[in-house]
Short mmCIF file of C-alpha atoms in Angstrom, two decimals:
data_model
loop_
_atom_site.label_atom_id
_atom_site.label_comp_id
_atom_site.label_asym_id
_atom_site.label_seq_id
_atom_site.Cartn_x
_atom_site.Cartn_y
_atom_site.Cartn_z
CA UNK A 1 0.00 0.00 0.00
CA UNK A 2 1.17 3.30 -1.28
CA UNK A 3 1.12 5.40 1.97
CA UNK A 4 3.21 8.70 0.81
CA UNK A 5 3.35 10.25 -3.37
CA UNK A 6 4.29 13.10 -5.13
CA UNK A 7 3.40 13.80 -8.41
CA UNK A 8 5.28 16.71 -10.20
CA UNK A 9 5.44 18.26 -6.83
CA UNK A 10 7.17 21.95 -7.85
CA UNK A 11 8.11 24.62 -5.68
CA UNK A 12 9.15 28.77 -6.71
CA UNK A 13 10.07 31.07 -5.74
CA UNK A 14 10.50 34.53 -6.60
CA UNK A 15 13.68 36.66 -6.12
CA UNK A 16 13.91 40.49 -6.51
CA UNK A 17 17.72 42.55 -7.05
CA UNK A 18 15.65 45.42 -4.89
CA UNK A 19 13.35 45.66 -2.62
CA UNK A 20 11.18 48.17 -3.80
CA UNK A 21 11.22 45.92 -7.27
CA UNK A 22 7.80 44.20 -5.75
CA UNK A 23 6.06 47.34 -5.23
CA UNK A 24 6.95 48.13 -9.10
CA UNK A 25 5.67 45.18 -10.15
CA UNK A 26 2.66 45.57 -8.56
CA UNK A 27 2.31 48.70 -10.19
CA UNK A 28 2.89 47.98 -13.55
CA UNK A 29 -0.07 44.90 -12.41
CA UNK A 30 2.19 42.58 -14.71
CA UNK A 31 2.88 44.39 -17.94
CA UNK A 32 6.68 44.39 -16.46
CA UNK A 33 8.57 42.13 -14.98
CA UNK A 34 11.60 42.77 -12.30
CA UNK A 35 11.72 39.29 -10.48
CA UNK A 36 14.03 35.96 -11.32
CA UNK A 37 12.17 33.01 -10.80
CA UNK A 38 14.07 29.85 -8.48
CA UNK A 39 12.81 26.78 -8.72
CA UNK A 40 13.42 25.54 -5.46
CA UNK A 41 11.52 22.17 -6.75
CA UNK A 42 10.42 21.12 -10.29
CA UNK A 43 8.80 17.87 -11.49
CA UNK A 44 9.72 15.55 -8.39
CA UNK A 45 7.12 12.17 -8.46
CA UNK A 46 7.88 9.48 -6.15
CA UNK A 47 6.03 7.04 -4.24
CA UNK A 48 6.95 5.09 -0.97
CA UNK A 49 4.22 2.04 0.52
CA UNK A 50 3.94 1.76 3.50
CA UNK A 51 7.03 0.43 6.16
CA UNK A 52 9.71 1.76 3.68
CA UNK A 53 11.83 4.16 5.15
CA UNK A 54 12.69 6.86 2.38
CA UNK A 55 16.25 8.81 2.80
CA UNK A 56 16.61 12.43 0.99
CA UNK A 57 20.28 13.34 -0.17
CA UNK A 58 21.79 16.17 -2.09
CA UNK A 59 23.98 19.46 -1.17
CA UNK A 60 22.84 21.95 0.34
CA UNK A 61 20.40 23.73 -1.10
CA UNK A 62 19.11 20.79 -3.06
CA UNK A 63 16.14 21.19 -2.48
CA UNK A 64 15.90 18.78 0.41
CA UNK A 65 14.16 20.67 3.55
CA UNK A 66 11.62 21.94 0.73
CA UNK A 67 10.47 18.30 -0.65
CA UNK A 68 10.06 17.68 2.91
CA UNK A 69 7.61 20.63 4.22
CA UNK A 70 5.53 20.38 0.90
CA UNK A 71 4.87 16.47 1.97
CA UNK A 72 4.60 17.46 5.40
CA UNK A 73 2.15 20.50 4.65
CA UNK A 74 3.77 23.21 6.32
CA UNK A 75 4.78 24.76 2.52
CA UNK A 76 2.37 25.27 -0.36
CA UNK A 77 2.90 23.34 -3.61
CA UNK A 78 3.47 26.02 -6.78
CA UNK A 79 2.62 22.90 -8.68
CA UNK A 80 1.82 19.50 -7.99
CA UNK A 81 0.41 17.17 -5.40
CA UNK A 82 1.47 15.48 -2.55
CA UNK A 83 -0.46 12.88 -0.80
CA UNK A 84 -0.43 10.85 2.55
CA UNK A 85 -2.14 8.24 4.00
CA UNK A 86 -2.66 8.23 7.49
CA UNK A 87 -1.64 10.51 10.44
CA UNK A 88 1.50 12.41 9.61
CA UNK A 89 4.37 13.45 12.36
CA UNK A 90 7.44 16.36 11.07
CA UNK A 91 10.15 17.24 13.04
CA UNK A 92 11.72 19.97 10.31
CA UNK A 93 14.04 22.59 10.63
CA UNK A 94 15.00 23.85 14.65
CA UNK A 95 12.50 26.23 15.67
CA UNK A 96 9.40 25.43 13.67
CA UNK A 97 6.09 23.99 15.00
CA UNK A 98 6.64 25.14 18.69
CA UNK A 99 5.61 29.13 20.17
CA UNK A 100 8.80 30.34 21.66
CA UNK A 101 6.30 31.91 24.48
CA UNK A 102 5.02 28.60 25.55
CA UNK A 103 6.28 25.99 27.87
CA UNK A 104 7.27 22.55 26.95
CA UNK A 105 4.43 21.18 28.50
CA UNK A 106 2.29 23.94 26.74
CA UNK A 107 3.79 22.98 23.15
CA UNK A 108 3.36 19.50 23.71
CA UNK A 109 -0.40 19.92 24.25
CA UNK A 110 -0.95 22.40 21.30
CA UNK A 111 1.10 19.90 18.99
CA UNK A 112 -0.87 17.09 19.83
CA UNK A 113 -4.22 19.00 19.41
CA UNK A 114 -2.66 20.15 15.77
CA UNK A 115 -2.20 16.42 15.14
CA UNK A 116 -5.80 15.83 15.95
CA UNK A 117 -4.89 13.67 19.68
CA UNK A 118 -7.40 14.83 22.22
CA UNK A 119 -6.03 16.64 25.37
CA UNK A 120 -6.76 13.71 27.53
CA UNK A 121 -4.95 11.65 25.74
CA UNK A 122 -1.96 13.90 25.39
CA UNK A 123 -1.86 14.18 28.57
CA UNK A 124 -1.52 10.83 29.39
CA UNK A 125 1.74 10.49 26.81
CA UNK A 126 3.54 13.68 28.69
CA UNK A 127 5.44 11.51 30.96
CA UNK A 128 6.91 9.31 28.31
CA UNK A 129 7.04 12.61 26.25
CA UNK A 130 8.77 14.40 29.61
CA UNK A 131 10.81 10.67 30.08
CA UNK A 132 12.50 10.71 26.91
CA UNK A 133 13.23 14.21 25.93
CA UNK A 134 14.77 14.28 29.53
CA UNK A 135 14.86 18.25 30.08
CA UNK A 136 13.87 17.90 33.77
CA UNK A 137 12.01 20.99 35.38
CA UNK A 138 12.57 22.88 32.00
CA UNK A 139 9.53 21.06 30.80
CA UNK A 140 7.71 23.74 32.50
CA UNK A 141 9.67 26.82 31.40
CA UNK A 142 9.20 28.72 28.16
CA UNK A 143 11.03 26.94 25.29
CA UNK A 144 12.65 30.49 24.18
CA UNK A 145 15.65 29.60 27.01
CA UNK A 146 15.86 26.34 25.59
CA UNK A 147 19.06 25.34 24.44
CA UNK A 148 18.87 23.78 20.56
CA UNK A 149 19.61 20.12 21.98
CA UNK A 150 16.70 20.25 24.70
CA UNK A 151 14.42 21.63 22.08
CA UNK A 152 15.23 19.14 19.35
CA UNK A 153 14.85 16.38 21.90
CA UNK A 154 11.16 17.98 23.30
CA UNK A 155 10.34 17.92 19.30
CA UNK A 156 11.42 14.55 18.79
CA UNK A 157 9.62 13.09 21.88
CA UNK A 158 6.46 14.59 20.89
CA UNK A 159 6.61 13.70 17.87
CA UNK A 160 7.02 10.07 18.18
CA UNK A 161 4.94 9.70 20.63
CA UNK A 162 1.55 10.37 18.60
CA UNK A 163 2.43 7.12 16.99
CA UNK A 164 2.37 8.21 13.60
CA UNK A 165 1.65 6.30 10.49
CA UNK A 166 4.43 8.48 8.76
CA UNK A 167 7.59 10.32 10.34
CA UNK A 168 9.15 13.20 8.83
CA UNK A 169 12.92 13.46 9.88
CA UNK A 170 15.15 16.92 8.03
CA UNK A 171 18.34 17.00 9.62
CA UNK A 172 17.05 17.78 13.27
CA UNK A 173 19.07 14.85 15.12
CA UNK A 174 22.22 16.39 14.03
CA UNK A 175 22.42 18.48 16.87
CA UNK A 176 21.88 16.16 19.72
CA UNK A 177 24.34 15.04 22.00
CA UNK A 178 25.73 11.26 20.71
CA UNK A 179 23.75 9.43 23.41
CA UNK A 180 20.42 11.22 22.51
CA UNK A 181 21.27 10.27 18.92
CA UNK A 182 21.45 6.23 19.71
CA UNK A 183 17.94 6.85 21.75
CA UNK A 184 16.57 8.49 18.71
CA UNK A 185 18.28 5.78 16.19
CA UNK A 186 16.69 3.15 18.04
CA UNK A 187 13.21 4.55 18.50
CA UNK A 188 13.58 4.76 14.42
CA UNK A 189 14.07 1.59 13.93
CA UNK A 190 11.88 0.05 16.18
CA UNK A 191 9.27 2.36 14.05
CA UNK A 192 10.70 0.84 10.81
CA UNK A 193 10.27 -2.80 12.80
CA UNK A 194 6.37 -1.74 13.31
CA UNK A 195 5.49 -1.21 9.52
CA UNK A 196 5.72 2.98 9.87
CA UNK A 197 6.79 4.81 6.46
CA UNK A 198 9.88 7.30 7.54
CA UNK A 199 11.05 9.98 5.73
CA UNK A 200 14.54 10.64 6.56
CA UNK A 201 17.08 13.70 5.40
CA UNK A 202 20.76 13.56 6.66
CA UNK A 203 24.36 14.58 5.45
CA UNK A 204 25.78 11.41 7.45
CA UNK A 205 25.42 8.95 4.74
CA UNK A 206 26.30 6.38 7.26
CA UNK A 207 23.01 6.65 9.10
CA UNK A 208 21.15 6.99 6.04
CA UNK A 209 22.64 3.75 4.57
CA UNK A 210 21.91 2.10 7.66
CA UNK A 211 18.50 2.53 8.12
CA UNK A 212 16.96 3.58 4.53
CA UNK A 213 15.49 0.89 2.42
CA UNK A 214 15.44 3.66 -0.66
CA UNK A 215 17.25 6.78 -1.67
CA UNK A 216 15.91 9.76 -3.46
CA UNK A 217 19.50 12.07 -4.19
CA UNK A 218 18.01 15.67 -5.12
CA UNK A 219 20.55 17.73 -7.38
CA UNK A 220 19.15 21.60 -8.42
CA UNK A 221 15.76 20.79 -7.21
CA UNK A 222 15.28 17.86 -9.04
CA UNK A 223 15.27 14.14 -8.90
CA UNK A 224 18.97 12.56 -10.21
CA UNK A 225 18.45 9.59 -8.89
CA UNK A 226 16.80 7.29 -7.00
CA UNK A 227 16.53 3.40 -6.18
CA UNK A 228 18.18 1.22 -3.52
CA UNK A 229 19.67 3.06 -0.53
CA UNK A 230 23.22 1.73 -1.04
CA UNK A 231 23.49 2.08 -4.97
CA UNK A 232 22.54 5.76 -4.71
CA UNK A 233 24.41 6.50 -1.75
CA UNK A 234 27.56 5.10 -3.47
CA UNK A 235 26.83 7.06 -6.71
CA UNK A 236 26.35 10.44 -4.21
CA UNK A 237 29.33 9.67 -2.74
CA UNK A 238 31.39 9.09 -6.22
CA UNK A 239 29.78 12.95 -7.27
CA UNK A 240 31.25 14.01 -3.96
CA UNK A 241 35.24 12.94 -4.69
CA UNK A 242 34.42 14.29 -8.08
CA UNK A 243 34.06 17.59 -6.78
CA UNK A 244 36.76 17.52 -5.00
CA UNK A 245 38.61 17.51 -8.30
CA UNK A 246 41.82 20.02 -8.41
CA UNK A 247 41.32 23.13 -11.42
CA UNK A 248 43.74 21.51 -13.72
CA UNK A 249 43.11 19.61 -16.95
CA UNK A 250 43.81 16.00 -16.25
CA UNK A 251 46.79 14.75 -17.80
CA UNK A 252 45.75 12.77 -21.15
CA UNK A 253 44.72 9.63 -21.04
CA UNK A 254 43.32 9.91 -17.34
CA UNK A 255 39.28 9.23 -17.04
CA UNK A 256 38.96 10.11 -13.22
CA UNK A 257 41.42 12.37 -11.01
CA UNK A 258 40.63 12.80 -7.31
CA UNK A 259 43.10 13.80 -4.71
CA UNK A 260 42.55 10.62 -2.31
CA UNK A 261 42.40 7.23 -2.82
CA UNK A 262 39.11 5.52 -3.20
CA UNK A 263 37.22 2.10 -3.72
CA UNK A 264 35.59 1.46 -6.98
CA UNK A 265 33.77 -1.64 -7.20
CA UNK A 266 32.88 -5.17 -4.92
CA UNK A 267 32.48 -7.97 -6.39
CA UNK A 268 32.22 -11.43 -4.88
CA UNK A 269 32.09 -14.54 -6.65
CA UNK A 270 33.00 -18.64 -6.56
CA UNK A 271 36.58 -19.30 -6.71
CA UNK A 272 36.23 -21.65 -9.84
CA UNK A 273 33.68 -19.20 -11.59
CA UNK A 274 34.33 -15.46 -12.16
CA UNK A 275 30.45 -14.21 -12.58
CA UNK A 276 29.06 -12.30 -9.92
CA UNK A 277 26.47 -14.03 -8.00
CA UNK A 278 24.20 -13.08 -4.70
CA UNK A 279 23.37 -17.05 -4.16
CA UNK A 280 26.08 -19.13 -2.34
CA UNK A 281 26.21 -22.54 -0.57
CA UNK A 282 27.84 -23.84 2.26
CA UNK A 283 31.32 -25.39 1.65
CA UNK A 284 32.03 -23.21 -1.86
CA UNK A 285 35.22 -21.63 -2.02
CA UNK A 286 34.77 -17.71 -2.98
CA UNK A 287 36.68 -14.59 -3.95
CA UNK A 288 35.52 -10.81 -2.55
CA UNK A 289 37.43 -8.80 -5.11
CA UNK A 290 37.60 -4.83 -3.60
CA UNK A 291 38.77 -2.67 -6.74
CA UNK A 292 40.37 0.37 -5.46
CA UNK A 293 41.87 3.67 -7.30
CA UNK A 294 45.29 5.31 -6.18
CA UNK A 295 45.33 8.66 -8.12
CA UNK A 296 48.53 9.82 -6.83
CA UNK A 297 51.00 7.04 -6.90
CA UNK A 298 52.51 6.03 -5.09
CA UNK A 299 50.34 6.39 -2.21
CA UNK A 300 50.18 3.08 0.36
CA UNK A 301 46.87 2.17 1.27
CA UNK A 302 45.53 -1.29 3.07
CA UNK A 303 42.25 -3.02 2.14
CA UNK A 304 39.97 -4.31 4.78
CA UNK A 305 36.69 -6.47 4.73
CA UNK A 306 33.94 -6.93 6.85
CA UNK A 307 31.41 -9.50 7.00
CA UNK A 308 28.09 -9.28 8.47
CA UNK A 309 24.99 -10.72 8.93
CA UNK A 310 21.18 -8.99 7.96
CA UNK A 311 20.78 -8.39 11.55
CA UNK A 312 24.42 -6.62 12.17
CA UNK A 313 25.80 -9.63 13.72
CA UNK A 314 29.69 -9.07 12.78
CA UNK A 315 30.43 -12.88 11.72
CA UNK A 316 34.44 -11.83 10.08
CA UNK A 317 36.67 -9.18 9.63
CA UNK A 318 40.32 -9.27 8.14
CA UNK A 319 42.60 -6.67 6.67
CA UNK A 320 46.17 -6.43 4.48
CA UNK A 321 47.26 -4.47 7.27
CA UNK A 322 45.99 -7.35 9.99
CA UNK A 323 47.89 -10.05 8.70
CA UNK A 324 50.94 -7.75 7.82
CA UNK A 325 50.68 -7.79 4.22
CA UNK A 326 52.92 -4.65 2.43
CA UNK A 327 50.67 -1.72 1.77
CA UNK A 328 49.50 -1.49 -1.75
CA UNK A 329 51.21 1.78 -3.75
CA UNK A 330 49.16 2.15 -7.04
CA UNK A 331 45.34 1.47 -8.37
CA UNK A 332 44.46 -2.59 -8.19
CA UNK A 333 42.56 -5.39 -6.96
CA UNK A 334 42.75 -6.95 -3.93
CA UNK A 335 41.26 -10.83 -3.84
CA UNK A 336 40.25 -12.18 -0.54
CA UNK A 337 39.76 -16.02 -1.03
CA UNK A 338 37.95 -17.45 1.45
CA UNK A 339 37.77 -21.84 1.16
CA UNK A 340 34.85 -23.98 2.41
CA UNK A 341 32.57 -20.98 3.27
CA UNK A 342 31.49 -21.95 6.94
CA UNK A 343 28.83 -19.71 7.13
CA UNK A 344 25.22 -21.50 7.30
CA UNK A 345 21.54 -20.27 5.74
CA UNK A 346 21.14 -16.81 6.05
CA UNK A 347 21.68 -13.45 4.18
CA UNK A 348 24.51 -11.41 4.27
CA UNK A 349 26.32 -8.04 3.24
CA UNK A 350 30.11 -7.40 2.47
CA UNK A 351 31.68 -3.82 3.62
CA UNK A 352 35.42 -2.80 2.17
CA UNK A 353 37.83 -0.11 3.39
CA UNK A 354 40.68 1.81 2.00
CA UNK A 355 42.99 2.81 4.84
CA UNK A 356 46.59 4.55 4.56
CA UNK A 357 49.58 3.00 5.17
CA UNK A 358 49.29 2.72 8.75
CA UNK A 359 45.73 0.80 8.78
CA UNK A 360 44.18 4.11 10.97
CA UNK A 361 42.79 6.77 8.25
CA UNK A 362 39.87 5.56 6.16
CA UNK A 363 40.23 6.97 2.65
CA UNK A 364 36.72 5.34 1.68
CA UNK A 365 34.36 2.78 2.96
CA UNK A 366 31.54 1.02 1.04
CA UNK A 367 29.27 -0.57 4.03
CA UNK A 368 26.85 -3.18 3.33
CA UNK A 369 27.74 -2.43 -0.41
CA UNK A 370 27.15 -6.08 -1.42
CA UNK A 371 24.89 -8.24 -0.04
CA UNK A 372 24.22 -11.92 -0.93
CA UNK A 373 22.55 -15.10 0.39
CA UNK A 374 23.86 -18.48 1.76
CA UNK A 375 22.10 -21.81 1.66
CA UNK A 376 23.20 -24.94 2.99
CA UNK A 377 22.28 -29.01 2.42
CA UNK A 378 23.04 -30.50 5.91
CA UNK A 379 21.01 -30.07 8.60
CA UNK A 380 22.98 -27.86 10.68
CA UNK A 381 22.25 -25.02 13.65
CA UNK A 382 24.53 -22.09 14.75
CA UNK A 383 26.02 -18.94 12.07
CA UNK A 384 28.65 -21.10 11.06
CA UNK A 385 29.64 -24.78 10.39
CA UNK A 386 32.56 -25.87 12.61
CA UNK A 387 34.55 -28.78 11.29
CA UNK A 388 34.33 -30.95 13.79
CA UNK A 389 34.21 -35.13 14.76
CA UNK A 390 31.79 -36.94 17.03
CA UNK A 391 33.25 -39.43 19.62
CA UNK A 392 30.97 -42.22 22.17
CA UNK A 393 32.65 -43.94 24.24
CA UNK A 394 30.63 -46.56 26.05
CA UNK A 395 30.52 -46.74 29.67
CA UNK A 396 32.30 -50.11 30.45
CA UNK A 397 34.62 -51.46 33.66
CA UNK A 398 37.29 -49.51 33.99
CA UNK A 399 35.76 -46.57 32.84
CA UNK A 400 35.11 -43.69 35.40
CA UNK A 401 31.81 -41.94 34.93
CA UNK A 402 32.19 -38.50 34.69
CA UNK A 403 31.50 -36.24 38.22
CA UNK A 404 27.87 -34.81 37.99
CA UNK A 405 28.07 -30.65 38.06
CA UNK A 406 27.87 -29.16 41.36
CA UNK A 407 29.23 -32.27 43.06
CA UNK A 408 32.60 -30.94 43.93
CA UNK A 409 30.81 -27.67 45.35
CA UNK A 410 28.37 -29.99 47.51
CA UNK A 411 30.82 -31.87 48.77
CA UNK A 412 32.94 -28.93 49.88
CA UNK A 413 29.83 -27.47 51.66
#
């Protein structure tokens, strides 16, 4: 079910060299002109159904905080629609939603009447509201003296706490404290566990990775590209190095300069067979090939890979720097071979890292960039198969049983 859509959702705006250039176009009643028009949004159409969690990337001034608000309501389409199903919960830029004048407890009441929850039952949530946002006493004091981490963590209590069918997220955790963040992180995802449909906009492409299902990555106000979280987020993160790009021509010949090392591609398949697959069983042998680009050779950098399960269950990890290898110095591929797979049925994702020569600065990191499934034949239990050999030994004269546990301890007493 299609709980959130935009079709050709546009937003304008218009932008005047003087001031007094709007009171001559009102004069002139259109016959002249003396404003640019910005296009803040043009033509975005997207859908999310419902339980999806939705990240929004771009620069700044993408367009980002303005897709939000027109979905949210708080901002007027110039053209368009945008459409959701079910109650809908925005915590958007610091400062909007709450009266500066009011108290905490105050704001919380007149945001939950605004969300259509009667007073009684707001009033009911206000200690888990008071609970989490953890302000104390300032919970009755006018949120004007707030500081911006106790107001973003009143706005996020209070807003999670309706238990909306869709959450609105632009930015606003980025200025809590690092414990308030994992409190926040993990009331997201026990919403994404729940079936909500989240709406997420960060600059830490780590979080959004983590926790999006889909990206939308909004260039000039409009849609570049959009798909599976991790795809997109790579391809932002390419356009980033890009334009980090020194002035100069490149020399000839070159089809990418950059001034730091970075990974280009992950690729894992059977040892015997070089096709890239996403189906595995226990027992094949298999090669993680991590392509990685040295522009400015020579430059040492290590590789590193991580394996991990769907539920972030760290099953391996192993570097060139780990087991002492020499630093690679120019552009390559590095081949980690790893015989008789011992992992059992399950899915899986493969991160890679590109450290310098010392194994402690990350040039680039690709988490969860591939992800692939295992299946096994024998009927096994566990994350992995152990090799291992079975032994009875009959109990015969001669042979002392083994002392029952506890008996030494009893005997002590």
């Amino acid at each position: 079910m299609v709980t959130v859509e935009a079709r050709q959702l546009s937003k304008v705006y218009r932008i005047y060299t003087h001031p007094q250039d709007r009171l001559k176009e009102f004069l002139f009643r259109g016959r002249r002109t003396y404003h640019k028009q910005f296009w803040a949004l043009r033509d975005v159409s997207f859908q999310v159904k419902r339980g999806t969690t939705l990240g929004i990337i771009g620069d700044n001034g993408a367009g980002k905080s303005t897709l939000l608000q027109l979905v949210a309501g708080t901002l007027q389409p110039s053209a368009g629609t945008a459409r959701i199903e079910g109650c809908v919960s925005a915590i958007l830029e610091l400062g909007a939603g709450f009266n500066p004048e009011f108290t905490g407890r105050e704001n919380a009441l007149m945001s939950g009447a605004i969300m259509g929850i009667p007073s009684r039952e707001m009033e009911r949530k206000l200690p888990e509201v008071a609970a989490f946002a953890d302000i104390g006493d300032f919970l009755d004091q006018p949120v004007k003296i707030y500081s911006s981490g106790m107001y973003i963590r009143l706005a996020f209590a209070v807003a999670t706490a309706i238990d909306p069918d869709v959450l609105i997220i632009d930015e606003a955790l980025s200025v809590g404290d690092v414990y308030f963040q994992k409190r926040c992180f993990d009331r997201i995802d026990s919403f994404r566990k729940t079936g909500k449909t989240i709406l997420f906009c960060s600059h830490d492409l780590y979080y959004v990775r983590m926790i999006c299902d889909e990206l939308i990555w909004l260039r000039n106000g409009q849609i570049h590209e959009m798909g599976e979280a991790s795809r997109v987020a790579g391809a932002y993160e390419n356009y980033l190095r890009e334009r980090e790009l020194p002035s100069a021509k490149p020399p000839v010949g070159a089809d990418h300069v950059t001034p730091f090392p970075w990974i280009d591609r992950i690729h894992v398949a059977k040892a015997e067979d070089s096709g890239e697959r996403d189906i595995f069983m226990t027992g094949d042998d298999i090669v993680v090939t991590v392509s990685f680009r040295v522009p400015q050779s020579p430059t040492p950098v290590h590789i590193g890979v991580v394996l991990t399960r769907n539920d972030g269950t760290e099953c391996f990890g192993t570097g060139t720097h780990i087991v002492a290898m020499e630093a690679a110095t120019e552009s390559g591929h590095a081949h980690l071979h790893l015989p008789r797979l011992p992992l059992l049925s399950g899915e899986y994702a493969l991160s890679a890292f590109l450290l310098d020569g010392n194994g402690l600065h990350v040039y680039d990191r690709r988490l969860r960039e591939v992800r692939f499934r295992v299946a096994q034949k024998a009927k096994m239990i566990g994350l992995c198969y152990l090799d291992h050999r079975w032994e009875v030994e009959p109990l015969g004269e001669g042979v002392k049983p083994l002392p029952r546990q506890g008996a030494g301890v009893e005997a002590a007493g």
